[in-house]
Coordinates of C-alpha atoms and ligand atoms in Angstrom, one line a residue:
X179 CA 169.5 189.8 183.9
X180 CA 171.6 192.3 182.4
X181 CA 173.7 190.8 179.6
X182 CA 177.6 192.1 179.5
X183 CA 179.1 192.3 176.7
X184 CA 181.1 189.5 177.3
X185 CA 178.0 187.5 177.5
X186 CA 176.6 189.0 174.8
X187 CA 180.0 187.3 172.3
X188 CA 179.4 184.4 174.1
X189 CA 176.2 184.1 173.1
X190 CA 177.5 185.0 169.6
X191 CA 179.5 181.9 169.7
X192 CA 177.0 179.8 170.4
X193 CA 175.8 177.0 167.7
X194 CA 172.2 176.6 168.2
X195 CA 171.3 172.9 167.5
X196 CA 167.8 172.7 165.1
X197 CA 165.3 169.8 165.5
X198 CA 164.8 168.6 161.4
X199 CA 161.7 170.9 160.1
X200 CA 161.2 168.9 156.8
X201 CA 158.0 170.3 154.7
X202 CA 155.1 167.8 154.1
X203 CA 155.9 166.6 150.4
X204 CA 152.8 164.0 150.0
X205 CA 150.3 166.9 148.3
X206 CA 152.4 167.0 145.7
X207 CA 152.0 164.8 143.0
X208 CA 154.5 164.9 140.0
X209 CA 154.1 162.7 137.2
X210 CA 156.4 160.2 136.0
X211 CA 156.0 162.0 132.4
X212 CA 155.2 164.7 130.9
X213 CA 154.3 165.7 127.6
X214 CA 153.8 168.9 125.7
X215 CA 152.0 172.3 126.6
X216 CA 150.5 173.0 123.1
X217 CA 147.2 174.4 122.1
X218 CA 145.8 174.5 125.7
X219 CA 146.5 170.7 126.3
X220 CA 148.7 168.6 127.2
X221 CA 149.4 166.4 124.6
X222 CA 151.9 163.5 123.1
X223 CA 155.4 165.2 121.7
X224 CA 156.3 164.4 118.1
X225 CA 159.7 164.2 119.8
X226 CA 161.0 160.8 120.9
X227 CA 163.4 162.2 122.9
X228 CA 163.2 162.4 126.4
X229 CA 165.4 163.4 129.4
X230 CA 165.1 162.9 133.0
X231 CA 164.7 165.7 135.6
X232 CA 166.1 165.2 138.9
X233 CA 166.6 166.5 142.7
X234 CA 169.9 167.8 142.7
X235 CA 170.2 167.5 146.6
X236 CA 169.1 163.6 146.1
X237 CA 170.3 162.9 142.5
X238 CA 167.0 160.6 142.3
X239 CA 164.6 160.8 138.8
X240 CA 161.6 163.2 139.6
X241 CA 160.3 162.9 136.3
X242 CA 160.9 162.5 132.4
X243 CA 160.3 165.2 130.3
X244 CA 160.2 165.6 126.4
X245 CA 163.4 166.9 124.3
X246 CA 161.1 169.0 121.8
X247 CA 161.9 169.3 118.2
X248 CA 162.2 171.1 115.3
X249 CA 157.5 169.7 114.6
X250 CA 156.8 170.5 118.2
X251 CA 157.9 173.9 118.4
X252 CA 156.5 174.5 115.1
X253 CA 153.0 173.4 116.6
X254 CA 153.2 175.5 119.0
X255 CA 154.8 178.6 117.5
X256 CA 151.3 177.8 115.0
X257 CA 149.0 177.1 118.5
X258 CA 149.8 180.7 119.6
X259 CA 149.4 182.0 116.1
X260 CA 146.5 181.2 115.6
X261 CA 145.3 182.0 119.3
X262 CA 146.7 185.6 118.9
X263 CA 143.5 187.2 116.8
X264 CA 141.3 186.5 119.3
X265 CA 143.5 187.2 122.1
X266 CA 144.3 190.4 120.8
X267 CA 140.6 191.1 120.0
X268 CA 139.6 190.2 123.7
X269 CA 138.4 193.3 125.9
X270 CA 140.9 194.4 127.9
X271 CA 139.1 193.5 131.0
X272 CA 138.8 190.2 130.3
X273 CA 142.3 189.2 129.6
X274 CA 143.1 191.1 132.8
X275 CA 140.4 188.8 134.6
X276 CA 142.5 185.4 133.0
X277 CA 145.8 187.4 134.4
X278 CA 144.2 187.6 137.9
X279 CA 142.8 184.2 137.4
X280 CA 145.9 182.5 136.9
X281 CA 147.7 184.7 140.3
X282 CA 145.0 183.3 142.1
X283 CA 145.4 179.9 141.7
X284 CA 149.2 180.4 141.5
X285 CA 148.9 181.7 145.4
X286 CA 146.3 178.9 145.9
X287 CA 148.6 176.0 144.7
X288 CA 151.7 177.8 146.3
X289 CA 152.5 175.3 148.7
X290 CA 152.6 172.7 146.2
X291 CA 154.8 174.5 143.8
X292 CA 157.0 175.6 146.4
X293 CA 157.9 172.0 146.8
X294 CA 158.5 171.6 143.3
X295 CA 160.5 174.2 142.8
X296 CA 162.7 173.3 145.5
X297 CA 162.7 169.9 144.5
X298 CA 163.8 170.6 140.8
X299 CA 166.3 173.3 141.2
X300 CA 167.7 173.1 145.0
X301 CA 166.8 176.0 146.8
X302 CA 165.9 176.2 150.4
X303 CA 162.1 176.0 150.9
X304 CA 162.1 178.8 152.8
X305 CA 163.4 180.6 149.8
X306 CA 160.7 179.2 147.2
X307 CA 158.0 179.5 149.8
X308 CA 158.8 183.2 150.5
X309 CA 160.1 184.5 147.0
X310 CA 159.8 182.5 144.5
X311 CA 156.1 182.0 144.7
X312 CA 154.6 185.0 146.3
X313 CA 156.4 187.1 143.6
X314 CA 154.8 185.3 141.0
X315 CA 151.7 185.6 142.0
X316 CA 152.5 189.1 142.7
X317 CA 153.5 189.5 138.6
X318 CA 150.3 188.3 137.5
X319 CA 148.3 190.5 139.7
X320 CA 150.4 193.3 138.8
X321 CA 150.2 192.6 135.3
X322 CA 146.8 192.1 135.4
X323 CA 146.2 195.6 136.5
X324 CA 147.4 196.8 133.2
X325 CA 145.3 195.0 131.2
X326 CA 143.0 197.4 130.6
X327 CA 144.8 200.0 131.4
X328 CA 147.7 200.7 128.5
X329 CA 146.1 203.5 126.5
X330 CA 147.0 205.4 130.1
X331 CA 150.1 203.8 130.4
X332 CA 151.3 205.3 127.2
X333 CA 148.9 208.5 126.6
X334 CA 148.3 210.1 123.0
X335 CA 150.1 206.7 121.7
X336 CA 147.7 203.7 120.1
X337 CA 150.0 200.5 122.1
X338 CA 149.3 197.5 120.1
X339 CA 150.5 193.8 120.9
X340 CA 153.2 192.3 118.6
X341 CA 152.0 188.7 118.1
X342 CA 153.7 185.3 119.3
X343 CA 156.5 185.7 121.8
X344 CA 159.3 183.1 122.2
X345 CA 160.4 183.2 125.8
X346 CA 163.8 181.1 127.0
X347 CA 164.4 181.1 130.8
X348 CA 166.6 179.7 132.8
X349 CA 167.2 177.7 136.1
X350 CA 167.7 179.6 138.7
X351 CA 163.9 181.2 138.9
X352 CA 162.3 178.9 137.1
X353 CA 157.9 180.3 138.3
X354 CA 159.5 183.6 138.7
X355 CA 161.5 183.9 135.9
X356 CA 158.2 182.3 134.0
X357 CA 155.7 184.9 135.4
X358 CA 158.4 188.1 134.5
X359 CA 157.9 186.4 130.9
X360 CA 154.4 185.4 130.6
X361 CA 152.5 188.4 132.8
X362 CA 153.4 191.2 130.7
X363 CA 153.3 189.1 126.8
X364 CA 149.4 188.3 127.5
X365 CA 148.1 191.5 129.7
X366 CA 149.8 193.5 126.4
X367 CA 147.9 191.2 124.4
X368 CA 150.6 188.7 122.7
X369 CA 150.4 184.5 122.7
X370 CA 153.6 182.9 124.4
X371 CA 155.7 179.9 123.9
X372 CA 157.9 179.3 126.5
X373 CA 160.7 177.3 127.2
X374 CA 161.8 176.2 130.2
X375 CA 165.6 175.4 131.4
X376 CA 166.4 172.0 130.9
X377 CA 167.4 171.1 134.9
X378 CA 164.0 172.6 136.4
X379 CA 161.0 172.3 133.5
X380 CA 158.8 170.8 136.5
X381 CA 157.3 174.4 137.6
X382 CA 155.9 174.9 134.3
X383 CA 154.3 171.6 134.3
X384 CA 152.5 172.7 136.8
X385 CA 151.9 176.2 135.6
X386 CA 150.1 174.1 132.4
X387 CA 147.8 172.4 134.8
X388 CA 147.0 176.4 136.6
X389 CA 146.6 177.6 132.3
X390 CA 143.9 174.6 132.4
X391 CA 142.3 175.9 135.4
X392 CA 141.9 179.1 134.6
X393 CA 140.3 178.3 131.2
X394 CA 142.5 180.7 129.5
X395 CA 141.9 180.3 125.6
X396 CA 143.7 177.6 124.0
X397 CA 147.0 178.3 122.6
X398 CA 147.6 182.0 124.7
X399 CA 150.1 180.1 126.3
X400 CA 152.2 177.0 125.3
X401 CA 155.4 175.2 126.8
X402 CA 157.7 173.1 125.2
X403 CA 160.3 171.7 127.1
X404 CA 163.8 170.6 125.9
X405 CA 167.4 171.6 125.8
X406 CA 169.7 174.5 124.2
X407 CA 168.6 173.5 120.6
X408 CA 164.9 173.2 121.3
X409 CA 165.1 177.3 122.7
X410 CA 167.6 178.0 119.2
X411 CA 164.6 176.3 117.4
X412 CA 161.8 178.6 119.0
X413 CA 163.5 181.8 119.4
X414 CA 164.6 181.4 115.0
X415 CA 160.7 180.6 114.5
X416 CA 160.0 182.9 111.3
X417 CA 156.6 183.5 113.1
X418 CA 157.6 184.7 116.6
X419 CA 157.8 188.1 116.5
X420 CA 159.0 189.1 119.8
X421 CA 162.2 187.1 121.8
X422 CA 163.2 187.5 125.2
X423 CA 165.9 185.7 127.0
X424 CA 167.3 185.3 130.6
X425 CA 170.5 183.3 130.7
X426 CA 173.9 183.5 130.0
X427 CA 176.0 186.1 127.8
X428 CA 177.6 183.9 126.0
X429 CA 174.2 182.3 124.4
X430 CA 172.4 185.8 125.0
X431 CA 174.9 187.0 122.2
X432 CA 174.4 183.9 120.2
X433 CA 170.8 184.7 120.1
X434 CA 171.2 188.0 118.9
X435 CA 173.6 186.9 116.0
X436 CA 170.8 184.3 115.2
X437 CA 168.2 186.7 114.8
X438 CA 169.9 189.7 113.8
X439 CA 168.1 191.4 110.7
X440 CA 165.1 189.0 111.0
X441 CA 162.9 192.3 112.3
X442 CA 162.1 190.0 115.5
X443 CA 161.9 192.2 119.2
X444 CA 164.5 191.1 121.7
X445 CA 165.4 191.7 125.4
X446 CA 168.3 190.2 126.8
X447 CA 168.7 189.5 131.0
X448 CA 171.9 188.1 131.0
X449 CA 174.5 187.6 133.6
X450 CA 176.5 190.2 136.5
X451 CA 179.1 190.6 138.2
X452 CA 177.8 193.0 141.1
X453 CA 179.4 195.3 143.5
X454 CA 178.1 195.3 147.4
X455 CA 179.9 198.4 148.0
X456 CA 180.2 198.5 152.5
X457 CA 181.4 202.4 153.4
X458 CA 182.8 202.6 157.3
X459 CA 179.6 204.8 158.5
X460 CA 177.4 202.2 157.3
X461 CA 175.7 200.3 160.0
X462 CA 177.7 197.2 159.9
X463 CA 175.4 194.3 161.5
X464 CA 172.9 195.4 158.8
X465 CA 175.5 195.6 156.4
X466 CA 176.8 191.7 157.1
X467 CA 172.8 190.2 156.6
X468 CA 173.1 192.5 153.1
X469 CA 176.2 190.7 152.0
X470 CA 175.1 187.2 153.1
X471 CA 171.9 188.1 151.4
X472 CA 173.6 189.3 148.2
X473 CA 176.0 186.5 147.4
X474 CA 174.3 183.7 149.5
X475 CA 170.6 183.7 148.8
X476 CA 170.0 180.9 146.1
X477 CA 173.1 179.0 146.2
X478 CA 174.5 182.2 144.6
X479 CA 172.6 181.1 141.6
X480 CA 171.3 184.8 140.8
X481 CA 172.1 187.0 138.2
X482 CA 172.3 190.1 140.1
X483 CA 174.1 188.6 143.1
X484 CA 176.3 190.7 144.9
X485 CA 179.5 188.5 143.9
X486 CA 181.9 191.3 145.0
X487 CA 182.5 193.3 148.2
X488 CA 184.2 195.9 148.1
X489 CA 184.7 197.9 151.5
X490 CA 186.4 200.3 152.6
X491 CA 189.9 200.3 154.1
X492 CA 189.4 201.5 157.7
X493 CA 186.5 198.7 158.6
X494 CA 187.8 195.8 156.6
X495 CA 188.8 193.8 159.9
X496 CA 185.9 194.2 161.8
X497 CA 183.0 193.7 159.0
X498 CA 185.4 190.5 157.8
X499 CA 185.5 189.2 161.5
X500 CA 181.4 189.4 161.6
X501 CA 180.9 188.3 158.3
X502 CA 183.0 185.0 158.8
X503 CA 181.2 184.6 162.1
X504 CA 177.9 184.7 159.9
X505 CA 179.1 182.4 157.4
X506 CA 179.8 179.9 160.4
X507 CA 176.1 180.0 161.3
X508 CA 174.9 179.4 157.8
X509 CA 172.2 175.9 157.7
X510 CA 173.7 173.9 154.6
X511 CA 171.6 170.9 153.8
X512 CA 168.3 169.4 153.1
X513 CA 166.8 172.0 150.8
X514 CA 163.3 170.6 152.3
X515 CA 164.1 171.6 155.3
X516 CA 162.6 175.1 156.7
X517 CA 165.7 175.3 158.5
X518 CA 167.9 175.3 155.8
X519 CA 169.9 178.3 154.5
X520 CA 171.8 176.7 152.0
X521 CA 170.5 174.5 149.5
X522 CA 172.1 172.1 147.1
X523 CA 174.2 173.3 143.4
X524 CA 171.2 173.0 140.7
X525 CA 173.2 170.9 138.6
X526 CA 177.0 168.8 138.6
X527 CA 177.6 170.8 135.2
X528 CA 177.1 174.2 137.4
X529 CA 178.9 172.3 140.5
X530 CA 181.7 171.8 138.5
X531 CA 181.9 175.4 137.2
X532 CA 182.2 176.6 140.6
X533 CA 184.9 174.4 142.1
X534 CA 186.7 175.2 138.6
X535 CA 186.9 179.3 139.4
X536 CA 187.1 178.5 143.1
X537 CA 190.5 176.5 142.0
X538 CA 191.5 179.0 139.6
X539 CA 191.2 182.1 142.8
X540 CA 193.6 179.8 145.1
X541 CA 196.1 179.2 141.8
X542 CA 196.1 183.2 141.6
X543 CA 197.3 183.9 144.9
X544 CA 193.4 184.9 146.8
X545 CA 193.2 183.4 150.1
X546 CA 189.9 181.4 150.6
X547 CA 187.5 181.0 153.6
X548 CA 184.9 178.6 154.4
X549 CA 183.1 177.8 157.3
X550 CA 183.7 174.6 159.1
X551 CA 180.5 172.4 157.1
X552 CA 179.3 169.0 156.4
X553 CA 178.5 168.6 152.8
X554 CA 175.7 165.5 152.5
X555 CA 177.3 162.8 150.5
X556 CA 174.9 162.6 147.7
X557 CA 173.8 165.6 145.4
X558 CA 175.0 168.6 144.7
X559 CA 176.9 170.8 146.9
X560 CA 178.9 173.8 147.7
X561 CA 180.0 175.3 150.7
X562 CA 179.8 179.3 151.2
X563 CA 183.0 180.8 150.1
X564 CA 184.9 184.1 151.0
X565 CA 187.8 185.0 149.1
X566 CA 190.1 188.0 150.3
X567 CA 193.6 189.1 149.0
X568 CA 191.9 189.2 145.6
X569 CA 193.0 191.2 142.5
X570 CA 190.8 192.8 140.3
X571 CA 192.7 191.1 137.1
X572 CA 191.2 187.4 139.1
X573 CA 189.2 185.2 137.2
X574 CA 186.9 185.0 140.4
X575 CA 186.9 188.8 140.4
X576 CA 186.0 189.3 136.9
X577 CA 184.1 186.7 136.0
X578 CA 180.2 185.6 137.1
X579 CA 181.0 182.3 139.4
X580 CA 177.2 181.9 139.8
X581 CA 177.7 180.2 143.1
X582 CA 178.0 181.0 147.2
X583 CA 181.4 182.2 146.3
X584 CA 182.2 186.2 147.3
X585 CA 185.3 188.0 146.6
X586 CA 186.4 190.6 149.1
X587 CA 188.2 194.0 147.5
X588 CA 188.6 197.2 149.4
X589 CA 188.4 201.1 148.6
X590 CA 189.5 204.0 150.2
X591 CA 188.0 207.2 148.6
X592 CA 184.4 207.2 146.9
X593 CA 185.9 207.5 143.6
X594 CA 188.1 204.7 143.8
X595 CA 184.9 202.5 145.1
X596 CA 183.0 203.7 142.2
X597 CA 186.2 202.8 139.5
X598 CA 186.3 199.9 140.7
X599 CA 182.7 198.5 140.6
X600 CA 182.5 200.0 136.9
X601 CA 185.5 197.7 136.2
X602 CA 183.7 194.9 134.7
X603 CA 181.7 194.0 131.2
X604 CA 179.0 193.7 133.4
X605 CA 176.1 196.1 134.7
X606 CA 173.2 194.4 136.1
X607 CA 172.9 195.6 139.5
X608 CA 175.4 197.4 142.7
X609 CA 174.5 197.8 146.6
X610 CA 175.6 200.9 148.6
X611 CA 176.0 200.8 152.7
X612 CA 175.8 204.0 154.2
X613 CA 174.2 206.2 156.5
X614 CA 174.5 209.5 153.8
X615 CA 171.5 209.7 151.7
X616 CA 173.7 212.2 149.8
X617 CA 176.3 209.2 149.4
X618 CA 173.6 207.3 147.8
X619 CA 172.7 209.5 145.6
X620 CA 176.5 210.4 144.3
X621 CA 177.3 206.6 143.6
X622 CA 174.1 205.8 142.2
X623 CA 174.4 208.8 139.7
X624 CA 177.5 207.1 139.0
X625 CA 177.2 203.8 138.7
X626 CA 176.5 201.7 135.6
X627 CA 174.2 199.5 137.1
X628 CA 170.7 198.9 136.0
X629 CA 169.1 198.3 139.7
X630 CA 171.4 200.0 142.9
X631 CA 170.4 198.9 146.2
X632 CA 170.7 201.4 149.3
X633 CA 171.0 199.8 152.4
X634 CA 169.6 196.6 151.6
X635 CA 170.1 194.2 148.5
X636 CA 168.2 191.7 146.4
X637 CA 164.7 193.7 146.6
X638 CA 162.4 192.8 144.1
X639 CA 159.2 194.2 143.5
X640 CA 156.9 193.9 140.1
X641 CA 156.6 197.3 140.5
X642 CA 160.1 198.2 139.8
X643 CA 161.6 197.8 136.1
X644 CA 164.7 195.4 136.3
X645 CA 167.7 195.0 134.0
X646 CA 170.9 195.8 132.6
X647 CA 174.0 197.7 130.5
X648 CA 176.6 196.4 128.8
X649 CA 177.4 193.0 128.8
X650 CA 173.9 192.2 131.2
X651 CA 171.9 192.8 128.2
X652 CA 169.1 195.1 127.2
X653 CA 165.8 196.4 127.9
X654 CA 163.5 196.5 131.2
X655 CA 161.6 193.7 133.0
X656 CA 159.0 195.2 135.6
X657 CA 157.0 197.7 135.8
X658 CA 155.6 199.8 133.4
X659 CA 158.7 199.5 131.2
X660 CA 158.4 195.5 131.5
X661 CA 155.4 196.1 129.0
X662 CA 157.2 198.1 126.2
X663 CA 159.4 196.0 124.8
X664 CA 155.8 193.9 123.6
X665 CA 153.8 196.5 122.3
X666 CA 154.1 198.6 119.4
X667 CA 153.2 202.3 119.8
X668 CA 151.8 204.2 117.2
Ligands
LIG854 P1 172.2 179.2 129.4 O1 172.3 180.6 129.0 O2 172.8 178.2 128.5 O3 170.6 178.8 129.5 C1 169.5 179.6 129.6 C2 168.4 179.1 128.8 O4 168.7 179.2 127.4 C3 168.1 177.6 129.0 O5 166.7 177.4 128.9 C4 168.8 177.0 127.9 O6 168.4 175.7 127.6 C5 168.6 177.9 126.7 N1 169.5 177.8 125.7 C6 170.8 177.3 125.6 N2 171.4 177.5 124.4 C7 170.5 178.1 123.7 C8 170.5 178.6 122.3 N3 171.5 178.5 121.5 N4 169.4 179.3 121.8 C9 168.3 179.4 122.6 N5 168.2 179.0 123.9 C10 169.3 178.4 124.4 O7 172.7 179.0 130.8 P2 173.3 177.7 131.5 O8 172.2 177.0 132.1 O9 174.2 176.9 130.5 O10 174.2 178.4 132.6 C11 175.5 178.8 132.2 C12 175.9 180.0 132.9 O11 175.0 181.1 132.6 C13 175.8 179.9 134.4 O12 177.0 179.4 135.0 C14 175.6 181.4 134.8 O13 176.8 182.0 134.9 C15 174.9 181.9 133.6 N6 173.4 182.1 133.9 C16 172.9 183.3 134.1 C17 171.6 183.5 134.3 C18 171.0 184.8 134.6 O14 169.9 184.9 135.1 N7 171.6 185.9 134.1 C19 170.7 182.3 134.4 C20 171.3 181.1 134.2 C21 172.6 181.0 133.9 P3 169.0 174.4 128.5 O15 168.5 174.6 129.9 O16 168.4 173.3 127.9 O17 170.5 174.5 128.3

């Protein structure tokens, strides 16, 4: 049967009911405690501190996890010091066969820390199941190709490693953001301690037990988990020699105060506030999955999420009509669920964040749309948010919400689109809808964004370096560049 186009919006309208598609959670096994990553064991804390770790879609304990102190990151700062001689020493080859060891078993226990993940942080299975963990496999394998291979990455130059790196990530990525530490630091040669954000440390746990397995040397790698002061603790270590830190601005430039002069390496990731800029030739169905994949993937919780739209005058209507009808077909719930679109807010501190600038848009005159949704009644949640009639002087349009929360501006001319997605402290990443290659390239040239997207948005790849200007910190991850800022060249 031929389908009319009246059928065919019908159809549109449609709600399609889904059966519940919750994934199997009994091979997982986390334990009710954990203790420290240090040495290549896992061992008792000197810490006596310990906090709990829970489902933010549930608000139930997962597990307990130790506060580390000022002796614990000390052992292991010392762990990785000691391991770094021999690490360094290694042939090439061989750390690259640990490196591909280690993505091995990550892809092999996949399915297990996909559930974890999910269950620590929030996001949608489907999500952990299909980027989280395949990329981070993905980094070790890619890293692990470079192993051996860096006197050819940087010819005529003598690339050395720099010693112990302290590494702080944060919560919305917590394997991925793990592996963009861990994979370069060792195939260049360094030791690692890590620590992990103090909502989703369970990841890591596991990624101890995959260290074990892969009988990489004692101390290459060490975790210790804990809160803001336990990462102010490591990254201050006299003997770490390299930091690098994903998280906010405001404790990105804290870190750099506290180690300026100290002669210690640093990369900064740090927040965004990007621009998914829609022009009227692009092809707007495309366009709509972009923007839904920009700002909604995650809960919003990404650094380079494409927080604002800004489109273009003549197709503002009719890309707003299909983007609302989107929204109204978003899945919020169960984060277990392979159904499930929208997950639950990673934390009530970061729930309350959100409601606080989505309050703050309404106060300032922006007009606020959200799809007819059930929120469950315990956890965390947040419902996808449009804004439109928003200023560029906004809070919401100025600063990172870090939540399903998108503010709508519009352009006419190029120049104005381009003005207006440089108008922020930011610079960590822009998107560009169009059907002129030539258009591309003008607004990318243009542009201070570390990553633009053509035609599609959120692409990773280890392949591809990653980070930002201005206020989104400094230096690359990825790629070839993701292994310079941990080596010295001679
Ligand atoms: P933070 O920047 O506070 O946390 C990132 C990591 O740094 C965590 O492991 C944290 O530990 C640790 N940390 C905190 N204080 C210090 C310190 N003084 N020295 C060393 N390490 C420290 O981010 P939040 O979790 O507080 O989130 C706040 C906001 O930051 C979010 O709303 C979002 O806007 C932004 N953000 C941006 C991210 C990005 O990828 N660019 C990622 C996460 C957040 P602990 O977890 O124990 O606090």
């Amino acid at each position: 049967m031929a389908i009319t186009k009246k059928h065919s919006a019908e159809l549109a309208k449609q709600v399609f009911e889904y059966a519940p598609a919750p994934e199997a959670i009994d091979h997982v096994k986390i334990q009710p405690r954990y203790g420290l990553f240090i040495g290549g064991k896992m061992g008792a804390p000197h810490s006596r501190k310990r906090f709990p770790t829970i489902n933010p879609a549930t608000e139930k304990t997962l597990s307990e996890v130790v506060e580390g102190d000022e002796v614990d990151v000390d052992r292991a700062v010392k762990a990785a010091s000691k391991a770094f001689d021999s690490w360094a020493r290694l042939s090439p080859s061989r750390r690259a066969r640990y490196l591909f060891r280690i993505s091995r078993l990550v892809q092999e226990r996949s399915r297990e820390l996909a559930v974890v993940e999910t269950m620590d942080g929030g996001k949608p299975i489907k999500e952990s199941r299909d980027v989280d963990i395949p990329l981070s496999a993905a980094h070790f394998f890619y890293y692990a190709g470079w192993a051996d291979k860096l006197e050819w990455a940087f010819p005529n130059r003598k690339p050395r490693p720099l010693g112990v790196a302290g590494q702080v990530i944060p919560w919305n990525f917590p394997l991925l953001m793990l592996a963009w530490k861990i994979a370069p630091a060792l195939a260049a040669g360094n030791t690692v301690v890590l620590k992990p954000a103090e909502t989703t440390p369970l990841s890591a746990m596991v990624f101890a037990e995959i260290c074990m397995q892969a009988e990489l040397p004692p101390g290459v790698v060490n975790i210790v988990t804990g809160a803001g002061k336990t990462g102010s603790l490591l990254v201050t270590h006299p003997a770490v020699k390299k930091v690098a830190f994903t998280g906010s601005t405001e404790v990105g430039k804290l870190i750099q105060r506290a180690i300026a002069g100290s002669g210690k390496r640093l990369t900064l990731e740090l927040g965004g506030k990007a621009a998914n800029i829609v022009f009227e030739d692009a092809p707007l169905d495309q366009a709509v999955e972009g923007i839904v994949n920009g700002i909604y993937f995650n809960q919003g919780h990404v650094c380079c999420a494409g927080s604002r739209l800004l489109v273009q005058e003549s197709i503002a209507e009719p890309l707003l009509e299909k983007l609302k009808r989107r929204l109204s077909t978003l899945r919020l719930g169960d984060p277990l669920d392979k159904n499930t679109d929208i997950g639950a807010i990673n934390s009530r501190a970061q729930l309350e964040k959100i409601q606080g600038l989505v309050e703050s848009g309404v106060e300032e005159g922006a007009e606020l749309y959200q799809p007819e949704c059930v929120l469950p009644e315990r956890g965390f949640w947040f419902p996808p948010s449009l804004f439109t009639n928003v200023s560029q002087s906004y809070r919401i349009a100025r600063e990172e919400i870090f939540g399903p929360v998108l503010s709508v501006l519009t352009f006419r001319t190029p120049t104005e689109a381009v003005e207006k997605a440089n108008n922020t402290p930011y610079g960590l990443s822009a998107g560009v809808w169009t059907d002129k290659g030539s258009r591309i390239l003008w607004m990318a040239e243009r542009m201070r964004a570390g990553v633009v997207w053509a035609n599609t948005f959120n692409r990773f790849d280890p392949t591809s370096p990653f980070g930002g200007y201005k206020e989104s910190g400094f230096g690359r991850e990825g790629g070839v560049h993701g292994l310079l800022p941990y080596l010295e060249l001679n």
